[in-house]
Amino acid sequence: MIRIENLSKTYGDTTVVQPVSLTIEKGHIAALVGTSGSGKTTLLRMINRLVEPSSGKVWIGDEDAATIAPHLLRRRIGYAIQGHGLFPHRTLAQNIAMVPQLLGWKPRDISDRVDELLTLFQLDPARFRDRMPHQLSGGQQQRVGVARALAARPEVLLMDEPFGALDPVIRAKAQDDLRDIQRQLGTTLVIVTHDMEEAVTLGDRIAVMDKGVLLQYGPPTEILTHPATPFVEALIGKAERPFRLLSLSHIGDIAVPGEAEGPALPRDTSARDALAQCLWLGRDRLAVQGGGVVTLEALRTRAKGDGA
Amino acid sequence: MADTSLATPVPVPRISRNGLLFALLGGLALWLPLVQFKANRIVAGEGLSLPGALPGGAGWGFVCLVILLLAAGLLYRLPLGWRLGLALIGLAAVILSLGLAAKGLTPEGNRVVRVAPASGFWMLLLAFGLMGTDALSRLHLSRKARWAVLCISLGLIWLCLASGLLNETSVMVEYRARADLFSRSLWQHLTLAFGSLAMALLIGLPLGIMVFLIPKLRRGVLGVLNVLQTIPSLALFGIMIPVFGWIALNVPGAAQIGVAGIGLFPALMALFFYSLLPVVSNTLVGLRTVDPAVHDAAFGLGLTQRQVLFQVQLPLALPVVLAAVRIVLVQNIGLAVIAGLIGGGGFGSFVFQGLNQTAMDLILLGALPTILLALVAGVALDLMVEAISPKKGNVT
Ligand SMILES: Nc1ncnc2c1ncn2[C@@H]1O[C@H](COP(=O)(O)OP(=O)(O)OP(=O)(O)O)[C@@H](O)[C@H]1O
Ligand SMILES: [Mg+2]
């Protein structure tokens, strides 16, 4: 769990983050969205004290972060920097091994962990272990940056636009993977993004920031259906709203008893994909694997934000 | 092999532009005296050009060979390996002709006559030397191959000298008269160049790191070093004499640990002062050019300031620091000559002795090995810098 209390940052006489308070439950993902320069990175970096707060407190679990030596605090908190920040003079394996080494892991454990992470991020260890960062594509570099942040199985993970350099297809895959990994490890994750879509897909909660002010903090549905200010509403994008809402539910959750022709869809298909299928096939109901159907009616209700 | 080129055939064979330059240089050299014949080491001599310098018709033979080689170098399509071969044959021929001329012109048992290499010899050497280095650089050899070339070149030079081929030339005559002094001077020269470099690294690296970590100190420290750097070298060596002389006299214990106004010590200090600025400023620049994102990530992962410095910043700054080492070493090998003026020894003692006596051969005895040392140090350090520099790739 991370608890932030009245955290603010002032440089000279410009306040770049106005006092912010929010709590991220253990094992949850908080997505920080906002326009460029709104203070997302600054807020994130105050959590691991790369930026010393001007006021306020950060609690990691029940420890006050200000009482832990910064370098020890940072070894417990994974951090994937905006851009990748890989060490250009070290191989990928050495990059990923950095924190475990600092923590004094056994060499065997470190090399096993490196291979495990490379595999997890679809980089064949045999081929990639000894490569230098400059021999990778931008997207691969970012994935290694994330792997490095995860290396010591941190309880808390901070990520600053980790998927910026990825194309949409790989990006979606990376988001899925990240979610799986995060669920598996029970990591508490704070991810900065300026992409509302990514925030909705990943976040258990979304924090919207503008000009250093936290405008709204809540679950995606709440942000989508009850935007607190016109700015939040604009950020969501009116035209996209129903689809974003749909993307939050799986058809397994809204299936009702019944019969429908055609092949059955897996239960974890998103409502958004199901709607697309309905429109494309010209049907008003689709079969769901394991019995039941999803109806156009139910999808329509979901798209209005009802019944969530 | 069929000619498949579809371009309009060129009527006149194309001429290599570099080849033309070498041919002009070499051609001109043939008109100039190959050697200077002197009745003794001090009198002005008589210049002899290649045909006249060698006994019998051998001179004309060498002239023909040189012209042939230079003409072949003009061919545009000549493969680089061949070009290198031409240059090597040319160099061998030029050196051989010098040796033979010296042997031929020195009467048996005469120890007074001097046969010195003259402008024609140096220009021919330059023409073929350039031809060779031009071919080498365009061959884009691997680093290992270039190390090999360096070693082989040194081996060939050693072979030339050890074989006795050049024994009758003036510089070698001077050398034989002072063989002991020469090896002592070599050690002194190396001590001066490497010693001052070592001291500059010992003091300059920490100083560079310090001004990097404490920006407030930058202007002051760099300012002082800049001023040191602008003092003319002769003056700086001169200033060392009274300063260290005074210290040796007045600071207890100073003289015991080797501090003195003249000799090796003040020369070493002068070179050290010259080396400080390049080392300090390159250390600073190297550290500052480390990508801020990398620096940030290092802290973000939980490295301490010290670990960031030693594991990330310094290794990444190393190529720039090594570039300073190269500058300093080559510079100091050259500047160490001035040590000869304040009794510091080294090859400079030959140079200044030669200047005093207007004995050109003695000057060369000091200058030639200095040039060779500087060249070798420069090439070797270039190769080392290249070896540790990160390859440029698709860094994003
Ligand atoms: N060290 C600093 N000194 C002064 N101002 C700073 C400093 N760091 C950041 N700022 C300012 O704080 C504001 C917020 O910066 P921050 O990096 O947190 O934005 P961001 O939301 O992460 O933007 P982006 O999406 O572009 O990364 C910016 O206006 C920036 O100029
Ligand atoms: Mg940012």
XYZ file of C-alpha atoms and ligand atoms in Angstrom:
736
model
C 0.000 0.000 0.000
C 1.133 3.520 -0.768
C -0.397 6.440 1.083
C 0.339 9.951 -0.068
C -0.540 12.801 2.263
C -0.548 16.438 1.177
C 2.475 15.847 -1.010
C 3.618 18.943 -2.897
C 6.632 20.231 -4.786
C 7.741 23.792 -5.297
C 10.691 24.940 -7.372
C 11.629 28.513 -6.509
C 8.236 30.151 -6.521
C 6.451 27.873 -8.987
C 4.511 25.039 -7.458
C 4.591 22.140 -9.906
C 2.585 19.775 -7.714
C -0.121 21.203 -5.450
C -0.744 19.228 -2.237
C -1.976 15.785 -3.283
C -3.450 13.056 -1.093
C -4.305 9.602 -2.342
C -4.046 5.970 -1.340
C -3.169 3.023 -3.546
C -4.234 -0.310 -2.102
C -1.786 -3.173 -2.003
C -1.793 -5.081 -5.277
C -3.670 -2.347 -7.113
C -2.707 -0.315 -10.147
C -3.019 3.450 -10.095
C -2.718 5.209 -13.435
C -1.578 8.822 -13.424
C -2.885 10.692 -16.472
C -2.596 14.295 -17.539
C -1.216 16.537 -20.205
C 2.487 17.132 -20.641
C 3.966 19.205 -17.834
C 1.095 18.525 -15.446
C 3.428 17.157 -12.762
C 2.973 13.406 -13.208
C 6.667 12.577 -13.263
C 7.346 14.872 -10.349
C 4.626 13.245 -8.253
C 5.903 9.782 -9.137
C 9.500 10.662 -8.306
C 8.531 12.021 -4.928
C 7.407 8.504 -3.997
C 10.944 7.098 -4.251
C 12.492 10.400 -3.196
C 14.304 11.072 -6.450
C 12.556 14.383 -5.912
C 12.416 15.508 -2.299
C 8.884 16.700 -1.496
C 8.451 20.311 -0.406
C 5.752 19.203 1.997
C 3.713 16.159 2.890
C 4.449 12.501 3.523
C 4.649 9.219 1.662
C 3.875 5.980 3.462
C 5.044 2.682 2.017
C 3.026 0.095 3.926
C 3.206 1.550 7.403
C 6.672 3.044 7.027
C 7.274 6.730 6.493
C 9.446 6.908 3.351
C 11.277 9.921 4.755
C 12.734 7.727 7.496
C 14.340 5.216 5.132
C 17.742 5.996 3.563
C 16.946 6.997 -0.033
C 19.084 4.321 -1.703
C 17.630 1.572 0.472
C 14.116 2.845 -0.179
C 14.779 2.795 -3.930
C 16.063 -0.765 -3.892
C 12.650 -1.818 -2.556
C 10.768 0.179 -5.159
C 11.095 -0.782 -8.798
C 11.444 2.202 -11.108
C 11.145 2.220 -14.886
C 12.189 5.629 -16.095
C 10.589 7.674 -18.882
C 12.763 6.583 -21.829
C 14.615 3.464 -20.772
C 17.776 4.714 -19.032
C 19.636 1.448 -19.651
C 23.343 1.488 -18.849
C 24.993 1.652 -22.278
C 28.224 0.037 -21.060
C 26.557 -3.017 -19.566
C 24.961 -6.040 -21.215
C 21.239 -6.619 -20.864
C 21.885 -9.284 -18.229
C 24.056 -6.894 -16.225
C 21.448 -4.184 -16.540
C 18.693 -6.405 -15.244
C 20.925 -7.832 -12.512
C 21.702 -4.417 -11.049
C 19.331 -4.296 -8.074
C 19.584 -7.990 -7.139
C 23.334 -7.470 -7.079
C 23.011 -4.429 -4.846
C 20.837 -6.527 -2.565
C 23.501 -9.239 -2.441
C 21.632 -12.068 -4.160
C 23.562 -15.238 -5.019
C 24.969 -15.257 -8.592
C 22.928 -18.395 -9.415
C 19.691 -16.753 -8.329
C 20.540 -13.602 -10.234
C 21.225 -15.363 -13.508
C 18.073 -17.475 -13.136
C 16.069 -14.342 -12.498
C 17.583 -12.581 -15.516
C 16.641 -15.459 -17.804
C 13.171 -15.659 -16.310
C 12.556 -11.955 -16.930
C 13.986 -11.961 -20.448
C 11.724 -14.866 -21.293
C 8.760 -13.111 -19.746
C 9.363 -10.118 -22.018
C 9.778 -12.279 -25.109
C 13.513 -11.803 -25.405
C 15.187 -15.182 -25.867
C 17.836 -15.295 -23.083
C 20.340 -17.211 -25.196
C 20.270 -14.516 -27.842
C 19.772 -11.397 -25.754
C 21.538 -11.975 -22.427
C 24.896 -10.673 -23.628
C 23.732 -7.987 -26.007
C 24.454 -4.344 -25.411
C 21.491 -1.949 -25.119
C 22.333 -0.160 -28.373
C 21.806 -3.419 -30.243
C 18.087 -3.403 -29.427
C 15.131 -1.623 -30.958
C 13.521 1.175 -28.976
C 10.651 -1.078 -27.932
C 12.978 -3.853 -26.813
C 14.991 -1.351 -24.800
C 11.842 -0.230 -23.011
C 10.905 -3.811 -22.199
C 14.343 -4.402 -20.704
C 13.901 -1.188 -18.709
C 10.699 -2.650 -17.239
C 12.346 -6.029 -16.648
C 15.148 -4.280 -14.772
C 12.614 -2.508 -12.567
C 10.977 -5.851 -11.744
C 14.205 -7.741 -11.119
C 14.208 -7.823 -7.334
C 10.446 -8.540 -7.093
C 9.723 -5.156 -5.552
C 6.540 -4.710 -3.507
C 6.015 -1.367 -5.219
C 6.679 -0.530 -8.852
C 6.768 2.947 -10.362
C 6.615 3.276 -14.126
C 6.909 6.457 -16.127
C 5.362 6.055 -19.579
C 6.961 2.660 -19.995
C 5.274 1.835 -23.275
C 5.736 5.130 -25.081
C 7.939 3.690 -27.812
C 5.806 0.647 -28.601
C 3.523 0.249 -31.599
C -0.173 -0.332 -30.804
C -0.064 -4.114 -31.255
C 2.981 -4.723 -29.068
C 1.741 -2.095 -26.685
C -1.521 -3.939 -26.077
C 0.423 -7.144 -25.567
C 2.844 -5.451 -23.183
C -0.068 -4.038 -21.193
C -1.632 -7.492 -20.924
C 1.668 -8.974 -19.828
C 2.259 -6.257 -17.300
C -1.177 -6.844 -15.845
C -0.548 -10.581 -15.576
C 2.821 -10.089 -13.962
C 1.448 -7.532 -11.568
C -1.432 -9.829 -10.575
C 0.928 -12.755 -10.139
C 3.330 -10.887 -7.892
C 0.743 -8.773 -6.109
C 2.828 -5.696 -6.857
C 1.427 -2.277 -6.093
C 1.916 -0.334 -9.287
C 1.845 3.347 -10.126
C 2.028 4.002 -13.834
C 2.274 7.386 -15.506
C 0.747 7.772 -18.930
C -0.745 10.511 -21.001
C -2.907 8.036 -22.836
C -6.407 7.734 -21.348
C -6.899 4.442 -23.164
C -3.904 2.949 -21.367
C -5.089 4.355 -18.049
C -8.527 2.768 -18.513
C -7.084 -0.583 -19.604
C -4.593 -0.870 -16.780
C -5.778 1.222 -13.883
C -7.798 -0.042 -10.954
C -7.914 3.619 -10.195
C -7.115 6.633 -12.307
C -5.670 9.909 -11.066
C -6.178 12.835 -13.421
C -3.757 15.736 -13.079
C -3.699 19.153 -14.658
C -1.247 21.986 -13.963
C -0.016 20.345 -10.798
C -3.488 19.766 -9.352
C -5.056 16.351 -8.774
C -8.512 16.839 -10.321
C -10.050 13.442 -9.714
C -9.029 10.074 -8.323
C -11.312 7.103 -8.722
C -12.088 3.838 -10.535
C -12.204 4.067 -14.360
C -15.995 3.767 -14.524
C -16.428 6.640 -12.153
C -13.979 8.807 -14.082
C -15.723 7.900 -17.332
C -19.293 8.347 -16.131
C -18.872 11.165 -13.645
C -15.953 13.355 -14.734
C -15.316 15.886 -11.977
C -14.377 18.807 -14.213
C -14.656 19.805 -17.869
C -10.937 19.103 -18.198
C -11.386 15.480 -17.144
C -14.299 15.182 -19.532
C -12.213 16.575 -22.368
C -9.371 14.211 -21.536
C -11.705 11.211 -21.720
C -12.905 12.257 -25.150
C -16.719 12.204 -25.523
C -16.658 10.164 -28.714
C -14.550 7.474 -27.107
C -16.389 7.245 -23.818
C -18.893 4.444 -24.585
C -16.172 2.277 -26.075
C -13.848 2.855 -23.116
C -16.661 1.866 -20.776
C -17.316 -1.271 -22.789
C -13.661 -2.190 -22.753
C -13.872 -2.396 -18.971
C -16.281 -5.393 -18.877
C -15.894 -8.975 -19.993
C -18.801 -10.679 -21.696
C -18.684 -13.449 -19.103
C -19.952 -10.905 -16.570
C -22.925 -9.713 -18.609
C -23.995 -12.994 -20.191
C -27.612 -14.003 -19.757
C -29.150 -17.447 -20.306
C -30.169 -18.129 -23.886
C -29.175 -19.544 -27.230
C -27.486 -17.955 -30.220
C -26.154 -19.198 -33.535
C -22.514 -18.985 -34.578
C -19.297 -19.874 -32.735
C -19.123 -19.063 -29.016
C -16.749 -16.302 -27.798
C -14.393 -16.825 -24.827
C -15.732 -15.439 -21.562
C -12.904 -12.924 -21.151
C -13.651 -11.216 -24.476
C -14.170 -7.527 -23.796
C -17.638 -6.085 -24.238
C -16.124 -3.696 -26.727
C -14.941 -6.529 -28.966
C -18.335 -8.222 -28.605
C -20.090 -5.051 -29.798
C -17.762 -4.902 -32.779
C -18.678 -8.516 -33.593
C -22.406 -7.780 -33.325
C -22.123 -4.820 -35.688
C -19.888 -6.621 -38.141
C -22.022 -9.778 -38.280
C -25.346 -7.910 -38.107
C -26.546 -9.976 -35.144
C -28.136 -8.885 -31.893
C -26.853 -11.735 -29.766
C -23.670 -13.799 -29.594
C -23.009 -17.149 -27.940
C -20.635 -17.193 -24.975
C -18.412 -20.168 -24.221
C -19.676 -22.184 -21.289
C -23.291 -21.290 -22.037
C -25.412 -18.184 -22.294
C -25.473 -15.239 -24.673
C -24.475 -11.625 -24.696
C -27.136 -9.338 -26.141
C -26.843 -6.040 -27.983
C -29.231 -4.666 -25.387
C -26.883 -5.526 -22.528
C -23.953 -4.024 -24.410
C -25.914 -0.826 -24.973
C -26.658 -0.562 -21.265
C -22.992 -1.045 -20.437
C -21.927 1.586 -22.950
C -24.010 4.147 -21.068
C -22.142 3.322 -17.896
C -25.123 1.650 -16.213
C -25.038 -1.599 -14.294
C -21.301 -1.464 -13.630
C 36.484 -11.065 -66.300
C 34.030 -9.324 -68.621
C 33.656 -5.601 -68.359
C 30.030 -5.146 -67.430
C 30.066 -1.415 -66.836
C 27.416 0.321 -68.872
C 28.840 3.799 -68.444
C 30.493 5.433 -71.411
C 34.050 4.154 -71.624
C 36.638 6.603 -70.349
C 39.250 7.160 -73.037
C 42.065 8.244 -70.712
C 42.766 6.029 -67.688
C 41.755 7.892 -64.530
C 44.517 9.162 -62.308
C 44.528 8.726 -58.544
C 44.581 12.191 -57.050
C 46.523 11.178 -53.971
C 48.906 9.264 -56.208
C 49.505 12.464 -58.161
C 50.427 14.310 -54.971
C 52.891 11.593 -53.944
C 54.373 11.540 -57.449
C 54.873 15.316 -57.434
C 56.485 15.174 -53.985
C 58.725 12.285 -54.951
C 59.550 13.754 -58.360
C 60.595 17.028 -56.772
C 62.683 15.117 -54.233
C 64.738 13.565 -57.029
C 66.025 17.040 -57.940
C 67.034 17.761 -54.372
C 70.167 16.464 -52.674
C 69.763 13.003 -51.183
C 72.691 13.437 -48.820
C 74.923 16.133 -47.494
C 78.606 15.303 -47.675
C 80.691 17.058 -45.043
C 84.436 16.869 -44.437
C 83.712 16.984 -40.708
C 80.644 17.328 -38.482
C 80.574 21.131 -38.315
C 81.484 22.517 -41.734
C 78.809 23.227 -44.313
C 78.621 20.322 -46.722
C 78.012 19.646 -50.356
C 74.639 18.284 -51.472
C 74.636 15.203 -53.656
C 71.473 14.105 -55.466
C 70.566 10.455 -55.857
C 72.413 9.675 -59.116
C 75.622 11.236 -57.875
C 75.486 9.994 -54.318
C 75.761 6.301 -55.095
C 78.802 4.578 -56.510
C 78.693 3.602 -60.205
C 75.375 3.470 -61.981
C 73.498 2.293 -58.870
C 72.125 5.826 -58.374
C 70.395 5.773 -61.743
C 68.995 2.365 -60.932
C 67.370 3.754 -57.800
C 66.081 6.774 -59.729
C 64.377 4.472 -62.226
C 62.898 2.358 -59.432
C 61.532 5.414 -57.626
C 59.993 6.815 -60.812
C 58.451 3.442 -61.608
C 56.929 3.146 -58.145
C 55.566 6.699 -58.165
C 54.126 6.194 -61.647
C 52.424 2.958 -60.583
C 50.901 4.884 -57.691
C 49.147 7.098 -60.243
C 46.981 4.239 -61.487
C 43.438 4.816 -60.281
C 42.428 1.173 -60.175
C 45.461 -0.112 -58.335
C 44.250 -2.250 -55.393
C 45.082 -0.868 -51.967
C 47.198 -3.866 -51.001
C 49.385 -3.234 -54.044
C 49.609 0.428 -53.180
C 50.836 -0.518 -49.713
C 53.381 -2.849 -51.281
C 54.648 -0.056 -53.562
C 55.054 2.237 -50.581
C 56.991 -0.396 -48.623
C 59.316 -1.102 -51.557
C 59.763 2.655 -51.974
C 60.639 3.157 -48.310
C 63.079 0.270 -48.416
C 64.714 1.657 -51.567
C 65.077 5.144 -50.105
C 66.600 3.887 -46.876
C 68.847 1.465 -48.721
C 70.082 4.223 -51.006
C 70.929 6.373 -47.999
C 72.860 3.537 -46.376
C 74.732 2.720 -49.592
C 75.506 6.382 -50.241
C 76.922 6.747 -46.762
C 79.006 3.608 -47.113
C 80.230 4.614 -50.560
C 81.139 8.172 -49.645
C 82.926 7.412 -46.387
C 86.532 6.447 -47.015
C 87.612 3.259 -45.218
C 88.528 3.999 -41.605
C 87.767 7.704 -41.841
C 85.975 8.886 -38.697
C 85.726 12.562 -39.497
C 83.721 12.603 -42.719
C 79.949 12.886 -42.286
C 77.251 11.832 -44.704
C 73.962 13.273 -43.507
C 70.488 12.664 -44.940
C 69.370 15.783 -46.805
C 66.124 17.295 -48.089
C 65.760 14.870 -51.009
C 65.922 11.906 -48.648
C 63.340 13.334 -46.252
C 60.970 14.209 -49.078
C 61.201 10.772 -50.643
C 60.599 9.276 -47.222
C 57.597 11.557 -46.850
C 56.202 10.682 -50.303
C 56.351 6.930 -49.743
C 55.372 7.248 -46.095
C 52.248 9.151 -47.096
C 51.517 6.642 -49.827
C 51.698 3.864 -47.259
C 49.591 5.533 -44.575
C 47.053 6.599 -47.187
C 46.677 3.008 -48.360
C 46.556 1.742 -44.779
C 43.856 4.131 -43.693
C 41.750 3.303 -46.729
C 42.112 -0.426 -46.116
C 39.951 0.010 -42.962
C 41.865 -2.636 -41.096
C 40.488 -4.189 -37.951
C 41.923 -3.003 -34.672
C 43.992 -6.158 -34.283
C 45.456 -5.698 -37.751
C 46.387 -2.131 -36.941
C 48.172 -3.218 -33.770
C 50.024 -5.706 -35.951
C 50.952 -2.976 -38.447
C 52.304 -0.845 -35.601
C 54.421 -3.702 -34.252
C 55.668 -4.722 -37.682
C 56.630 -1.126 -38.494
C 58.613 -0.915 -35.262
C 60.214 -4.249 -36.053
C 61.242 -3.033 -39.508
C 62.744 0.149 -38.086
C 64.671 -1.895 -35.562
C 65.848 -4.218 -38.348
C 67.073 -1.249 -40.409
C 69.105 0.055 -37.494
C 70.352 -3.256 -36.141
C 71.431 -4.613 -39.524
C 74.131 -1.966 -39.741
C 72.753 -0.778 -43.047
C 72.741 2.824 -41.886
C 75.889 2.607 -39.750
C 77.859 5.084 -41.838
C 75.174 7.784 -41.842
C 75.899 10.812 -39.722
C 73.147 10.319 -37.170
C 74.250 6.761 -36.503
C 77.857 7.874 -36.204
C 76.776 10.372 -33.572
C 74.758 7.640 -31.903
C 77.692 5.245 -31.683
C 79.774 7.923 -30.065
C 77.102 8.269 -27.346
C 75.338 4.923 -27.110
C 75.348 4.940 -23.295
C 74.138 8.476 -23.039
C 71.445 7.695 -25.587
C 69.867 4.898 -23.584
C 70.049 7.013 -20.441
C 68.360 9.869 -22.294
C 65.693 7.498 -23.534
C 64.859 6.477 -19.968
C 64.890 10.066 -18.796
C 62.620 11.067 -21.639
C 60.171 8.268 -20.892
C 60.302 9.107 -17.184
C 59.505 12.716 -17.952
C 56.608 11.939 -20.299
C 55.021 9.052 -18.400
C 55.885 10.348 -14.951
C 54.225 13.679 -15.557
C 51.239 11.890 -17.088
C 50.930 9.612 -14.062
C 51.092 12.572 -11.719
C 48.526 14.453 -13.778
C 46.170 11.470 -13.602
C 46.748 11.018 -9.900
C 45.881 14.625 -9.152
C 43.760 15.538 -12.185
C 41.219 12.719 -12.032
C 40.121 13.401 -8.448
C 40.196 17.117 -9.189
C 38.005 16.609 -12.259
C 35.566 14.497 -10.255
C 35.518 17.108 -7.529
C 34.689 20.015 -9.816
C 32.018 17.818 -11.408
C 30.395 17.127 -8.050
C 30.816 20.662 -6.745
C 29.965 23.024 -9.620
C 30.857 26.036 -7.485
C 34.542 25.143 -7.700
C 34.534 24.837 -11.492
C 35.289 28.398 -12.486
C 38.086 28.836 -10.006
C 39.895 25.574 -10.696
C 39.531 25.672 -14.472
C 40.528 29.341 -14.468
C 43.804 28.653 -12.682
C 44.576 25.682 -14.942
C 43.782 27.740 -18.022
C 46.260 30.385 -16.953
C 48.914 27.706 -16.372
C 48.242 26.386 -19.856
C 48.778 29.777 -21.489
C 52.283 30.287 -20.057
C 54.698 29.682 -22.951
C 56.485 26.403 -22.429
C 60.005 27.839 -22.360
C 58.897 30.376 -19.766
C 57.191 27.740 -17.604
C 60.316 25.596 -17.566
C 62.281 28.736 -16.714
C 59.960 29.687 -13.866
C 60.449 26.256 -12.315
C 64.139 26.965 -11.679
C 63.823 29.791 -9.112
C 60.589 28.482 -7.613
C 61.813 24.987 -6.837
C 65.300 26.227 -6.135
C 63.851 28.424 -3.408
C 61.694 25.613 -2.050
C 64.655 23.217 -1.969
C 66.663 25.755 -0.025
C 64.052 26.971 2.408
C 61.578 24.173 3.054
C 63.084 21.652 5.438
C 63.165 18.178 3.986
C 62.250 19.294 0.485
C 65.728 18.782 -0.923
C 65.896 15.326 0.668
C 62.854 14.130 -1.244
C 64.307 15.298 -4.533
C 63.011 18.838 -4.900
C 65.566 20.897 -6.818
C 65.753 23.938 -9.051
C 67.424 22.200 -11.945
C 67.430 18.650 -13.216
C 64.662 16.139 -13.674
C 62.410 17.415 -10.908
C 61.498 20.914 -12.157
C 61.058 19.541 -15.686
C 58.693 16.886 -14.384
C 56.713 19.528 -12.527
C 56.460 21.811 -15.563
C 55.132 18.958 -17.698
C 52.767 18.011 -14.890
C 51.332 21.527 -14.796
C 50.774 21.424 -18.537
C 48.983 18.101 -18.285
C 46.560 19.086 -15.568
C 44.143 21.116 -17.656
C 43.480 18.464 -20.328
C 43.009 15.767 -17.690
C 40.742 17.819 -15.425
C 38.645 19.321 -18.203
C 38.217 16.040 -20.072
C 37.242 14.260 -16.871
C 34.648 16.943 -16.273
C 33.378 16.884 -19.860
C 33.281 13.084 -19.891
C 31.257 12.980 -16.691
C 28.928 15.711 -17.878
C 28.140 14.049 -21.179
C 26.727 10.953 -19.491
C 23.071 10.752 -20.555
C 20.983 12.254 -17.715
C 18.459 9.437 -18.153
C 21.177 6.889 -17.335
C 22.271 8.855 -14.318
C 18.651 9.124 -13.240
C 17.962 5.436 -13.695
C 21.061 4.596 -11.655
C 19.825 6.636 -8.720
C 16.305 5.333 -9.236
C 17.527 1.747 -8.887
C 19.078 2.573 -5.538
C 22.765 3.091 -6.298
C 24.520 5.394 -3.866
C 26.288 8.522 -5.098
C 29.563 6.630 -4.889
C 28.251 3.637 -6.814
C 26.788 5.877 -9.494
C 30.160 7.570 -9.849
C 32.289 4.443 -10.009
C 29.935 2.027 -11.750
C 28.173 4.316 -14.184
C 29.607 7.791 -14.662
C 33.336 7.075 -14.667
C 33.147 4.035 -16.972
C 31.057 6.069 -19.393
C 33.449 9.015 -19.160
C 36.481 6.798 -19.724
C 36.821 7.298 -23.510
C 36.925 11.057 -23.057
C 39.445 10.728 -20.228
C 41.592 8.445 -22.372
C 41.445 11.027 -25.137
C 43.043 13.418 -22.654
C 45.682 10.831 -21.829
C 46.490 10.655 -25.521
C 46.737 14.419 -25.863
C 48.875 14.727 -22.745
C 51.208 11.883 -23.573
C 51.912 13.029 -27.133
C 52.236 16.628 -25.962
C 54.595 15.723 -23.129
C 56.809 13.547 -25.279
C 57.340 16.611 -27.449
C 57.587 19.149 -24.632
C 60.000 16.983 -22.658
C 62.642 18.080 -25.160
C 62.709 21.441 -23.403
C 63.814 19.668 -20.226
C 67.217 19.464 -21.885
C 67.491 23.191 -21.345
C 67.212 23.032 -17.548
C 69.326 19.949 -17.056
C 66.392 17.572 -16.982
C 67.981 15.202 -19.468
C 66.021 13.362 -22.107
C 66.470 13.664 -25.848
C 66.382 17.420 -25.443
C 69.961 17.363 -24.191
C 71.082 16.166 -27.654
C 68.943 18.762 -29.369
C 70.253 21.694 -27.351
C 73.821 20.439 -27.459
C 73.445 20.174 -31.221
C 71.997 23.668 -31.444
C 74.932 25.039 -29.465
C 77.463 23.382 -31.708
C 75.377 23.860 -34.869
C 75.732 20.121 -35.304
C 72.628 19.127 -37.255
C 73.326 15.417 -36.802
C 73.226 15.719 -33.051
C 69.928 17.624 -33.250
C 68.508 14.817 -35.350
C 69.743 12.252 -32.862
C 67.483 13.930 -30.308
C 64.604 14.846 -32.597
C 64.096 11.620 -34.556
C 63.501 9.300 -31.589
C 61.251 11.944 -30.022
C 59.096 12.018 -33.135
C 59.003 8.235 -33.272
C 57.970 7.983 -29.607
C 55.207 10.528 -30.092
C 53.926 8.758 -33.203
C 53.871 5.357 -31.533
C 52.192 6.717 -28.402
C 49.580 8.519 -30.517
C 48.703 5.490 -32.619
C 48.695 3.098 -29.672
C 46.430 5.309 -27.583
C 44.093 5.933 -30.515
C 43.686 2.194 -30.788
C 43.015 1.892 -27.062
C 40.463 4.713 -27.038
C 38.691 3.069 -29.942
C 38.659 -0.269 -28.148
C 36.791 1.037 -25.120
C 34.527 3.562 -26.821
C 30.921 2.453 -27.062
C 29.932 1.547 -30.589
C 27.433 3.941 -31.993
C 24.230 2.137 -32.776
C 20.525 2.795 -32.892
C 20.535 4.413 -29.492
C 17.180 6.028 -28.834
N 14.039 20.367 -11.498
C 13.042 21.203 -11.886
N 13.174 22.532 -11.722
C 12.182 23.379 -12.106
N 11.048 22.982 -12.699
C 10.862 21.670 -12.895
C 11.852 20.707 -12.512
N 11.403 19.473 -12.850
C 10.205 19.670 -13.433
N 9.869 20.970 -13.461
C 8.626 21.542 -13.987
O 7.546 20.906 -13.378
C 6.482 20.744 -14.279
C 5.996 19.306 -14.235
O 7.007 18.465 -14.777
P 6.801 16.897 -14.892
O 8.058 16.337 -15.442
O 6.340 16.370 -13.598
O 5.647 16.802 -15.986
P 4.968 15.511 -16.623
O 3.545 15.567 -16.267
O 5.718 14.305 -16.259
O 5.125 15.833 -18.173
P 5.432 14.826 -19.397
O 4.156 14.155 -19.753
O 5.854 15.764 -20.474
O 6.503 13.912 -18.972
C 6.980 21.171 -15.634
O 6.437 22.439 -15.921
C 8.469 21.250 -15.463
O 8.973 22.292 -16.245
Mg 6.964 12.944 -17.343
